[in-house]
mmCIF file of C-alpha atoms and ligand atoms in Angstrom:
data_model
loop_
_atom_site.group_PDB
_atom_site.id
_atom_site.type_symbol
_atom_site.label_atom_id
_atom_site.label_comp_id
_atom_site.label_asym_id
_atom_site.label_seq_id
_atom_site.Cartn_x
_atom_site.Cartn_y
_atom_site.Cartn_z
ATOM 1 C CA UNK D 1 0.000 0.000 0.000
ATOM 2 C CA UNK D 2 1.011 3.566 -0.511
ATOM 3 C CA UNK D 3 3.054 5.031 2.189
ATOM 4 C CA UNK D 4 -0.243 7.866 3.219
ATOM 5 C CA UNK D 5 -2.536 4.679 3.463
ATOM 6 C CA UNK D 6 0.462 2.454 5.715
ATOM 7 C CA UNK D 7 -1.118 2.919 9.344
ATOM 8 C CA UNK D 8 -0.611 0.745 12.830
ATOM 9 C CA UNK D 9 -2.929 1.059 15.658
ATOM 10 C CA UNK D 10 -1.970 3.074 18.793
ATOM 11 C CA UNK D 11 -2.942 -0.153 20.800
ATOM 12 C CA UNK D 12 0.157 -1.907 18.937
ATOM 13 C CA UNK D 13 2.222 -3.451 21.867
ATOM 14 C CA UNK D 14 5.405 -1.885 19.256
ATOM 15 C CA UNK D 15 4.432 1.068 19.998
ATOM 16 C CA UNK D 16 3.537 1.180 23.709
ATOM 17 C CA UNK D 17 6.085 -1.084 24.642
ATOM 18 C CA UNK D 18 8.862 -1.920 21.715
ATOM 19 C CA UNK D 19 7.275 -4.988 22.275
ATOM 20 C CA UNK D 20 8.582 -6.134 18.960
ATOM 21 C CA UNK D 21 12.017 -6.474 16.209
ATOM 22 C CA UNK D 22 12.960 -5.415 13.078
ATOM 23 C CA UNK D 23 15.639 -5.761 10.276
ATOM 24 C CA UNK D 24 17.395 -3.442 7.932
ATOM 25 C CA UNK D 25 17.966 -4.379 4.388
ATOM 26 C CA UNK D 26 19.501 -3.227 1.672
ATOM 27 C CA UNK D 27 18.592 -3.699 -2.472
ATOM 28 C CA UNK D 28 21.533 -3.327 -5.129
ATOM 29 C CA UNK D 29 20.955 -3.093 -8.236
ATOM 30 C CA UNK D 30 17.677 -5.255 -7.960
ATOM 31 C CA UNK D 31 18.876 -7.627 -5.873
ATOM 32 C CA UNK D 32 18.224 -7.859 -2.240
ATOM 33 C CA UNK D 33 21.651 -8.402 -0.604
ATOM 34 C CA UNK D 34 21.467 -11.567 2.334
ATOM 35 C CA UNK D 35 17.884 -12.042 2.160
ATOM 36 C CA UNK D 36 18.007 -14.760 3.803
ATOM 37 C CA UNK D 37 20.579 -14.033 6.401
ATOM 38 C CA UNK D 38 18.156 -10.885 7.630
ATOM 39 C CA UNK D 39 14.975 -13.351 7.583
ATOM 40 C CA UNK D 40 16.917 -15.883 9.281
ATOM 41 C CA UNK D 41 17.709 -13.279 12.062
ATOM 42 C CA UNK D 42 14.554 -12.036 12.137
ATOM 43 C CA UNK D 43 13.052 -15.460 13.020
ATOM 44 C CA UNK D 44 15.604 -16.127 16.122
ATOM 45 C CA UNK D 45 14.906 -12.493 17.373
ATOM 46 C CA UNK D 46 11.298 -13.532 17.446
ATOM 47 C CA UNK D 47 11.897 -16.882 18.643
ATOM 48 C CA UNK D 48 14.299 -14.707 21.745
ATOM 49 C CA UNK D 49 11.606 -12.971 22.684
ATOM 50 C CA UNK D 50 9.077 -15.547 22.663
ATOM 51 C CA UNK D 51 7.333 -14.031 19.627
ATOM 52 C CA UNK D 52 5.517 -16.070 17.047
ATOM 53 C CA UNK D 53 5.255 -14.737 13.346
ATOM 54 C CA UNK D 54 2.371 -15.609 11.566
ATOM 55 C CA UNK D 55 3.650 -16.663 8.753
ATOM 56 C CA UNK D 56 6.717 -19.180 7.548
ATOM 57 C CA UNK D 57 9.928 -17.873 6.669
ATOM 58 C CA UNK D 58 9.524 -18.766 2.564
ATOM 59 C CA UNK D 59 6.561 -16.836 2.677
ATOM 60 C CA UNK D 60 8.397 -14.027 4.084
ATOM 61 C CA UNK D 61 11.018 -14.346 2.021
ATOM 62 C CA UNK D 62 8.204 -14.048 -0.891
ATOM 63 C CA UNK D 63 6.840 -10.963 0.972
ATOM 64 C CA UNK D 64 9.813 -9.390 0.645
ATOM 65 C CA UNK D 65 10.540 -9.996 -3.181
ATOM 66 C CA UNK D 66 7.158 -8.942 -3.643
ATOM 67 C CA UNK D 67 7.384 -5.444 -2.300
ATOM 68 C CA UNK D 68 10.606 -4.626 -3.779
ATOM 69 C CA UNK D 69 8.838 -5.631 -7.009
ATOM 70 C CA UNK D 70 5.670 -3.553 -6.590
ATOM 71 C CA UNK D 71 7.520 -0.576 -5.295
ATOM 72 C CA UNK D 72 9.585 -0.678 -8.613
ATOM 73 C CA UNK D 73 13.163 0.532 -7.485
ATOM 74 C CA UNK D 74 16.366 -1.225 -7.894
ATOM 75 C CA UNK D 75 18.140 0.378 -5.314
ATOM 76 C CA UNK D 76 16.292 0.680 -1.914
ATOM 77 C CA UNK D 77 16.527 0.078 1.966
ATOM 78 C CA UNK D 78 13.967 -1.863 3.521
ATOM 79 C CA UNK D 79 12.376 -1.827 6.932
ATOM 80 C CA UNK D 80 11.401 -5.293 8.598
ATOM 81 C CA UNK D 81 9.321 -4.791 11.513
ATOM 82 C CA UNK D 82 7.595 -7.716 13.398
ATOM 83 C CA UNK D 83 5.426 -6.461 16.597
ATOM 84 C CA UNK D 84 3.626 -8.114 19.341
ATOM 85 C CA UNK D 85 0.775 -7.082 17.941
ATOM 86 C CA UNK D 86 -2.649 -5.019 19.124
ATOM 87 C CA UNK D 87 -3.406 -6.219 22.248
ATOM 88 C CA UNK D 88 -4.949 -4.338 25.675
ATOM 89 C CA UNK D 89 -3.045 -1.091 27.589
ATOM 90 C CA UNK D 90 -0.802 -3.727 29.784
ATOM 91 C CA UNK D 91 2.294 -5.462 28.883
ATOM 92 C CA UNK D 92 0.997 -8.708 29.108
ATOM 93 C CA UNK D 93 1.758 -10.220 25.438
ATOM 94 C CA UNK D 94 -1.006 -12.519 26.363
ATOM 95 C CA UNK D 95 -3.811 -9.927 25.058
ATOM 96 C CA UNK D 96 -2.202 -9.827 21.271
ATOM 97 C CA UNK D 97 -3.500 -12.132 19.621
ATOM 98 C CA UNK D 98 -1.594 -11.743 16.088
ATOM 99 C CA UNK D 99 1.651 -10.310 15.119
ATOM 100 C CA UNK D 100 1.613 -7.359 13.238
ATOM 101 C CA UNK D 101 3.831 -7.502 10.289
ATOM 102 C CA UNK D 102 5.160 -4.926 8.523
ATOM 103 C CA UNK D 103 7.901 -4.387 5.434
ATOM 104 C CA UNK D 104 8.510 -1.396 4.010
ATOM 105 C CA UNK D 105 10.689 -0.244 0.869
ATOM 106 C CA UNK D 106 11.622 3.743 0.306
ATOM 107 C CA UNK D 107 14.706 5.502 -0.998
ATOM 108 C CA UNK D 108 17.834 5.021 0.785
ATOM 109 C CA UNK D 109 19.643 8.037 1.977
ATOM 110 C CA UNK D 110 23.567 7.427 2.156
ATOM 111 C CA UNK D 111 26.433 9.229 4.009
ATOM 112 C CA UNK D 112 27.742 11.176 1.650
ATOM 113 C CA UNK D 113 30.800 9.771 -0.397
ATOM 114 C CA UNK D 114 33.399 11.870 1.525
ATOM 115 C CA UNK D 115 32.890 10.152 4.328
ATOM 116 C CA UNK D 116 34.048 7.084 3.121
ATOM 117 C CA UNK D 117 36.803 8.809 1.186
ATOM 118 C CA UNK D 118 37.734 10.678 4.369
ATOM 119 C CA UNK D 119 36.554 8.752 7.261
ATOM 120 C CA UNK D 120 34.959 9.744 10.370
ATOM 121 C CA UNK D 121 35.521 11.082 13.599
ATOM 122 C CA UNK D 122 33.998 9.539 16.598
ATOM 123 C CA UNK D 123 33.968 9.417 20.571
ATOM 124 C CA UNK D 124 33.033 6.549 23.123
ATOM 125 C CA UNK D 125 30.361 7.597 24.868
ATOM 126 C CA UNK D 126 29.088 6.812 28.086
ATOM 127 C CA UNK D 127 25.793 4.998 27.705
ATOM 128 C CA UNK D 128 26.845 1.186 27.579
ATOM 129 C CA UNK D 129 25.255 -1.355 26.095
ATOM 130 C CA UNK D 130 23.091 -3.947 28.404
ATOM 131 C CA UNK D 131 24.976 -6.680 28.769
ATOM 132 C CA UNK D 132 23.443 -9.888 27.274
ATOM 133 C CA UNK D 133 21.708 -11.175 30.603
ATOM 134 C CA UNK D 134 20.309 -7.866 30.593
ATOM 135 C CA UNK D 135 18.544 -7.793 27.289
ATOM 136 C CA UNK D 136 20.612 -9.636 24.666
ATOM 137 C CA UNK D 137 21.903 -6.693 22.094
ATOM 138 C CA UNK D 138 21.652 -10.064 19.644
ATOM 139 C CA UNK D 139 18.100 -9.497 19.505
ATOM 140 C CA UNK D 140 17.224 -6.541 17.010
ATOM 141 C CA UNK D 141 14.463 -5.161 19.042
ATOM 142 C CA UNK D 142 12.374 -2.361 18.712
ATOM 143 C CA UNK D 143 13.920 -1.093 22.366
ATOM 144 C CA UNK D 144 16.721 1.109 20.851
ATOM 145 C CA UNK D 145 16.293 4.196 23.523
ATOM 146 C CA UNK D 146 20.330 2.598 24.495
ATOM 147 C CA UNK D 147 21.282 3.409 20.707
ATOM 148 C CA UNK D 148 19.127 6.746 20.535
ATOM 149 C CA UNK D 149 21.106 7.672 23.682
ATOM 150 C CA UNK D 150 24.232 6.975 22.298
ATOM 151 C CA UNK D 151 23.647 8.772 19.461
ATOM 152 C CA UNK D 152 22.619 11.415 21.113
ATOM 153 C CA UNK D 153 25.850 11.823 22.904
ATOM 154 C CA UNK D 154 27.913 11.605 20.160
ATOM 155 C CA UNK D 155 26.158 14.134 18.123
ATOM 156 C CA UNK D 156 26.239 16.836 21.003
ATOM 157 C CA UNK D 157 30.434 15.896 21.073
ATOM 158 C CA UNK D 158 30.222 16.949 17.837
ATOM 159 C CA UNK D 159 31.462 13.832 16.489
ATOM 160 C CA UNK D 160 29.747 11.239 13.414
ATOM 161 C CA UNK D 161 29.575 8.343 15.548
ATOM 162 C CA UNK D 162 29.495 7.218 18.940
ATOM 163 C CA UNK D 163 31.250 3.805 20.108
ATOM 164 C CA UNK D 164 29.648 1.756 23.193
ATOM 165 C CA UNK D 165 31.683 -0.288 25.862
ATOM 166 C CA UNK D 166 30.107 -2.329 28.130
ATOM 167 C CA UNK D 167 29.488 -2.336 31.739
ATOM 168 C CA UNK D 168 33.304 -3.717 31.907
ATOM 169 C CA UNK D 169 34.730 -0.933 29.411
ATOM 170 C CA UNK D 170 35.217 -3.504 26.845
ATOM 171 C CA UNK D 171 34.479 -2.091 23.149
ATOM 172 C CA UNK D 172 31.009 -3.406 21.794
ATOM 173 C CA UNK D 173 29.919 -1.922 19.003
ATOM 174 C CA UNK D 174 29.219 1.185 17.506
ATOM 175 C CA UNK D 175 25.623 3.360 17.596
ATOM 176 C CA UNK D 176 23.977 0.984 14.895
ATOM 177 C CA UNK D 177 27.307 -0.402 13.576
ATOM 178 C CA UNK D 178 29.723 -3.060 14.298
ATOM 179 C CA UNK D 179 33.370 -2.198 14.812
ATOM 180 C CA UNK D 180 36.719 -4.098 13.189
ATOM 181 C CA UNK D 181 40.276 -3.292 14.652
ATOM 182 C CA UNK D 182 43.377 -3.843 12.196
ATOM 183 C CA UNK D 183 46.542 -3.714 14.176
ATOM 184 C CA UNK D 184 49.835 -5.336 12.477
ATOM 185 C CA UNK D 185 48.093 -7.038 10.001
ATOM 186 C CA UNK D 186 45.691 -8.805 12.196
ATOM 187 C CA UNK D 187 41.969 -7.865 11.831
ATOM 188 C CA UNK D 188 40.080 -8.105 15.784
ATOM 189 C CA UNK D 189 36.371 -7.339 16.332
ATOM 190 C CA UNK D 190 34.623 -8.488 19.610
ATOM 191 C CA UNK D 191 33.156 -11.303 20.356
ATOM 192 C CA UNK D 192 29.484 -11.810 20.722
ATOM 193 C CA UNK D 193 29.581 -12.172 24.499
ATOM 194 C CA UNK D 194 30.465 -8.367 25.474
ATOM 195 C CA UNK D 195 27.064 -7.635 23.815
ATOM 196 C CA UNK D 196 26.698 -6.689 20.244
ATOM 197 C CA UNK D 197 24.420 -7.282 17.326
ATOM 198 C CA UNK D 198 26.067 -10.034 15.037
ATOM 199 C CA UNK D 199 25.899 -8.124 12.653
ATOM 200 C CA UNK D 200 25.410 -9.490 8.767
ATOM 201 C CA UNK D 201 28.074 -6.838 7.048
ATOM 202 C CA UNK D 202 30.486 -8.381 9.989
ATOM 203 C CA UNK D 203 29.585 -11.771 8.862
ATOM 204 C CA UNK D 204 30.466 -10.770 5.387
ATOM 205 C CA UNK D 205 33.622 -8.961 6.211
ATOM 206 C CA UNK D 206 34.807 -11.705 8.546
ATOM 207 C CA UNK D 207 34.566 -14.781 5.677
ATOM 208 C CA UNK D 208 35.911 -12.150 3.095
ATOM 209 C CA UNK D 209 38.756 -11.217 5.120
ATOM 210 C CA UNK D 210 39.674 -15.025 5.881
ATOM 211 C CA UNK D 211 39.032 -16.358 2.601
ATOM 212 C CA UNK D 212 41.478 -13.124 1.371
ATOM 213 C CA UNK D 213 44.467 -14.281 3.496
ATOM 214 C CA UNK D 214 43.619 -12.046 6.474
ATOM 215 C CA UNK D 215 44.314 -13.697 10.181
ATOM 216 C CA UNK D 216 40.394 -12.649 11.596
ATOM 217 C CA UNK D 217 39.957 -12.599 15.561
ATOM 218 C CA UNK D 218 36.935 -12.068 17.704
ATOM 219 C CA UNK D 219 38.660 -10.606 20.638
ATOM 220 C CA UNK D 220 38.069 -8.043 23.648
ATOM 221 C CA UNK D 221 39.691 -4.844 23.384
ATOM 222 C CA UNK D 222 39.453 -1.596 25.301
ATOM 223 C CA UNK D 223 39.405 2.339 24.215
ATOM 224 C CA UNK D 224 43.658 1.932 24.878
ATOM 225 C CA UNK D 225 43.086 -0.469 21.663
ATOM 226 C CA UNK D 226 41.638 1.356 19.453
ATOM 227 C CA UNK D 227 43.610 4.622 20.198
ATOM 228 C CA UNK D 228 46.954 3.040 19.275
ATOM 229 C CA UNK D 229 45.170 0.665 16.445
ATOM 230 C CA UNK D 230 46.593 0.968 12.920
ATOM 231 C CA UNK D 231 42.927 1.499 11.099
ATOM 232 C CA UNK D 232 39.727 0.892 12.520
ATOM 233 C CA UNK D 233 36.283 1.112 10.315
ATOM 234 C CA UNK D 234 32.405 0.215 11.087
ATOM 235 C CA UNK D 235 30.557 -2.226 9.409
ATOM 236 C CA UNK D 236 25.989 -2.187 8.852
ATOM 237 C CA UNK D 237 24.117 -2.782 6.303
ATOM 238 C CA UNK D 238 23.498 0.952 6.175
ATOM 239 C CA UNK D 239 27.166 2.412 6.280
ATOM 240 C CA UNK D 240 28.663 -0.710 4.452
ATOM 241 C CA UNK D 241 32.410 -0.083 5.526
ATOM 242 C CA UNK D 242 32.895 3.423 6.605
ATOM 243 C CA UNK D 243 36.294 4.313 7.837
ATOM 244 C CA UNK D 244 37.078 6.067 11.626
ATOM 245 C CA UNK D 245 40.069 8.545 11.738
ATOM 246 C CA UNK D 246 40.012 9.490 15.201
ATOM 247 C CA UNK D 247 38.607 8.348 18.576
ATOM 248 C CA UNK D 248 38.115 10.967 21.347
ATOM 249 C CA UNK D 249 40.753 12.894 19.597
ATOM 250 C CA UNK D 250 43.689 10.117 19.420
ATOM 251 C CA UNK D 251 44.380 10.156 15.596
ATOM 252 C CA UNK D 252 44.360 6.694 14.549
ATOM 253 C CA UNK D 253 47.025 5.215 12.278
ATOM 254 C CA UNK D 254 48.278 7.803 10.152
ATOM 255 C CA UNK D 255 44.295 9.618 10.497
ATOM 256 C CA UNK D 256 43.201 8.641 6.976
ATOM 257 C CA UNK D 257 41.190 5.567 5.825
ATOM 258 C CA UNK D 258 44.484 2.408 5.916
ATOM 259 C CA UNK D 259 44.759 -0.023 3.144
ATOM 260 C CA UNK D 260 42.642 -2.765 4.822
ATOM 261 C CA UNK D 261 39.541 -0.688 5.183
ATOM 262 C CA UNK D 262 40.166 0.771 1.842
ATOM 263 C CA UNK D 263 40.335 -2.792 0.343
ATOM 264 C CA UNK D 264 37.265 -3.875 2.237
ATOM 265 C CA UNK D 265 35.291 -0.892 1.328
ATOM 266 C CA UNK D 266 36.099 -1.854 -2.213
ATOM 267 C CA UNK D 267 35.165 -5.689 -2.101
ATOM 268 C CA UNK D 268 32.316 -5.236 -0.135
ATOM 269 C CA UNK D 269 30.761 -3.095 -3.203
ATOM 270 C CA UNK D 270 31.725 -5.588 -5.562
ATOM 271 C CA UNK D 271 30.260 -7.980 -3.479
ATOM 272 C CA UNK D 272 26.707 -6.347 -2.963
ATOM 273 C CA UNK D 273 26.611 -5.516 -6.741
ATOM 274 C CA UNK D 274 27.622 -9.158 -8.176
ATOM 275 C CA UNK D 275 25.066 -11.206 -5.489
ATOM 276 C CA UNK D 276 21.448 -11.082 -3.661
ATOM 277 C CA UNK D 277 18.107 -12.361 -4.847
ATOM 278 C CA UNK D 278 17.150 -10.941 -7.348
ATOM 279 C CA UNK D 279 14.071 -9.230 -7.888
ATOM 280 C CA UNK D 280 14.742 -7.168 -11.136
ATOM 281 C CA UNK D 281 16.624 -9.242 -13.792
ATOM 282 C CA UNK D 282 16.348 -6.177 -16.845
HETATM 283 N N1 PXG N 301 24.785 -3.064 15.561
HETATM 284 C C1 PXG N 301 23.574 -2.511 15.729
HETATM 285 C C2 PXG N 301 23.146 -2.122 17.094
HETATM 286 C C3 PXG N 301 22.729 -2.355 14.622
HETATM 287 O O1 PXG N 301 21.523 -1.818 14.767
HETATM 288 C C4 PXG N 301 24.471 -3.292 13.210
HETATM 289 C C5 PXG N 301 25.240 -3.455 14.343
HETATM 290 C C6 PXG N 301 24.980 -3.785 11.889
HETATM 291 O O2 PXG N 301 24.274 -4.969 11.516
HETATM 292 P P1 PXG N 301 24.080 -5.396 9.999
HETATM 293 O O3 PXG N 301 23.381 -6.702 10.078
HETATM 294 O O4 PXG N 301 23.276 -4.324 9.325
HETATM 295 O O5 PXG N 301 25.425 -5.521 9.430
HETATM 296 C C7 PXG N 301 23.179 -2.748 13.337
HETATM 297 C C8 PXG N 301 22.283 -2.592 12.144
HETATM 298 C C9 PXG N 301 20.747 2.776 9.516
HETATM 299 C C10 PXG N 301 20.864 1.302 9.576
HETATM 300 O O6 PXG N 301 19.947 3.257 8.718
HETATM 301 C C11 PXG N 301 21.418 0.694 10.683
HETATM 302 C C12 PXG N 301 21.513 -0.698 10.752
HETATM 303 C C13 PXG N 301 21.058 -1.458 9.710
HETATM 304 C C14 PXG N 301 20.508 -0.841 8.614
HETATM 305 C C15 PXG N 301 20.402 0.556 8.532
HETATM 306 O O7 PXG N 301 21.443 3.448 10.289
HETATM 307 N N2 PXG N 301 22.055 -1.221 11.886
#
């Protein structure tokens, strides 16, 4: 339907509660990039939060194809959203009786090229993410107030991004980002269990970078890491591979984008140009 007509009831237990989870995808060229890695996630985010969508995962995979193809675009983001559903003014999932389900498919806006050409400056900030016996960062929910506050207090430093540590000052992740370390060669990027998203353009960049040669770690680091790191970059299926230049004011490396990132910001575009489903073939 046309985005006027899209509507969700203010009863929605998404809305009153974030009762609910979501994926981001992105279509290149007419073909949606990990389809099935995003639907896959989406189905063990629900399953996390005890959340049953109404529908099998082919038929969401169709749902998908489907609005890509009626909105006509070849190049597009799309918005996943699964919610508890309407249900009473209480928290109790027990009064929704259906998941709502929602996709939509609109223009993408991108960071502008210099960014990536440049890189970005960015601070830790001190909101930290919930650890995972808090509320598992694994599970892309609609609860991203932690984020929101994050980016908040990066934007009022004045810097592009914000990077999170956890309640032990371990690195996590960035605002809506994962982060990758390169320091003498070696590629590091933390391990699920300090509490990040696992994220899909990590995925990517971690088989890439091992299947190029590269030695790939999941490690802990701190904020002395990254300041004396040779290149650091983020990785989402938003920012692709965006290079950072300087945390909290330490230049990193020599404070422009190193030749890692660079090749990964490369391969990662041929990547999401040459594969996906595709929805558009002419
Ligand atoms: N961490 C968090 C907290 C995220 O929300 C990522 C990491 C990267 O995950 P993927 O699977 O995308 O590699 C995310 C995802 C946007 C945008 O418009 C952000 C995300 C995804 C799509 C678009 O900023 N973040």
């Amino acid at each position: 339907m046309p985005k006027e007509e899209a509507k969700i009831s203010v009863y929605d237990h998404g809305l009153l509660y974030g009762d609910g989870i979501f994926e981001g995808l992105r279509v290149y060229n007419g073909r949606i990039f990990k389809l099935e890695e995003h639907v896959d996630r989406l189905y063990e985010s629900a399953k996390s939060i005890m959340l049953t969508i109404p529908m099998p995962k082919q038929e969401m995979i169709a749902a998908h194809v489907e609005t890509v193809r009626q909105n006509g675009l070849r190049d597009v983001y799309i918005r996943s959203i699964v919610t508890r559903g309407v249900g009473s003014l209480g928290i109790d999932p027990r009064s929704c009786p259906k998941a709502s389900v929602i996709i939509i498919v609109d223009k993408i806006s991108l960071y502008p090229a210099e960014l990536y050409e440049k890189g970005i400056d960015v601070v830790t900030v001190a909101t930290r993410r919930p650890s995972v016996d808090v509320l598992s960062p694994r599970v892309k929910s609609l609860n991203y107030l932690n984020n929101v506050m994050a980016k908040i207090e990066a934007a009022r430093a004045g810097a592009f991004g914000g990077i999170m540590l956890n309640s032990e000052g371990y690195v996590t992740e960035g605002t809506a980002d994962n982060i990758f370390l390169v320091k003498k060669g070696i590629i590091y990027t933390p391990p699920g269990h300090v509490g990040i998203l696992q994220g899909i353009t990590r995925d990517t960049i971690m088989t890439m970078a091992t299947e190029s040669g590269y030695i790939v770690k999941e490690e802990v680091f701190t904020r002395h890491d990254i300041y004396v790191a040779d290149e650091i970059f983020f990785t989402g299926s938003g920012a692709e591979v965006i290079p950072v230049i300087n945390c909290d004011g330490r230049v990193i490396g020599t404070g422009a984008p190193g030749p890692i990132t660079r090749y990964f910001i490369e391969e990662y575009r041929k990547l999401v140009n040459s594969t996906g489903y595709t929805v558009f073939t002419s």
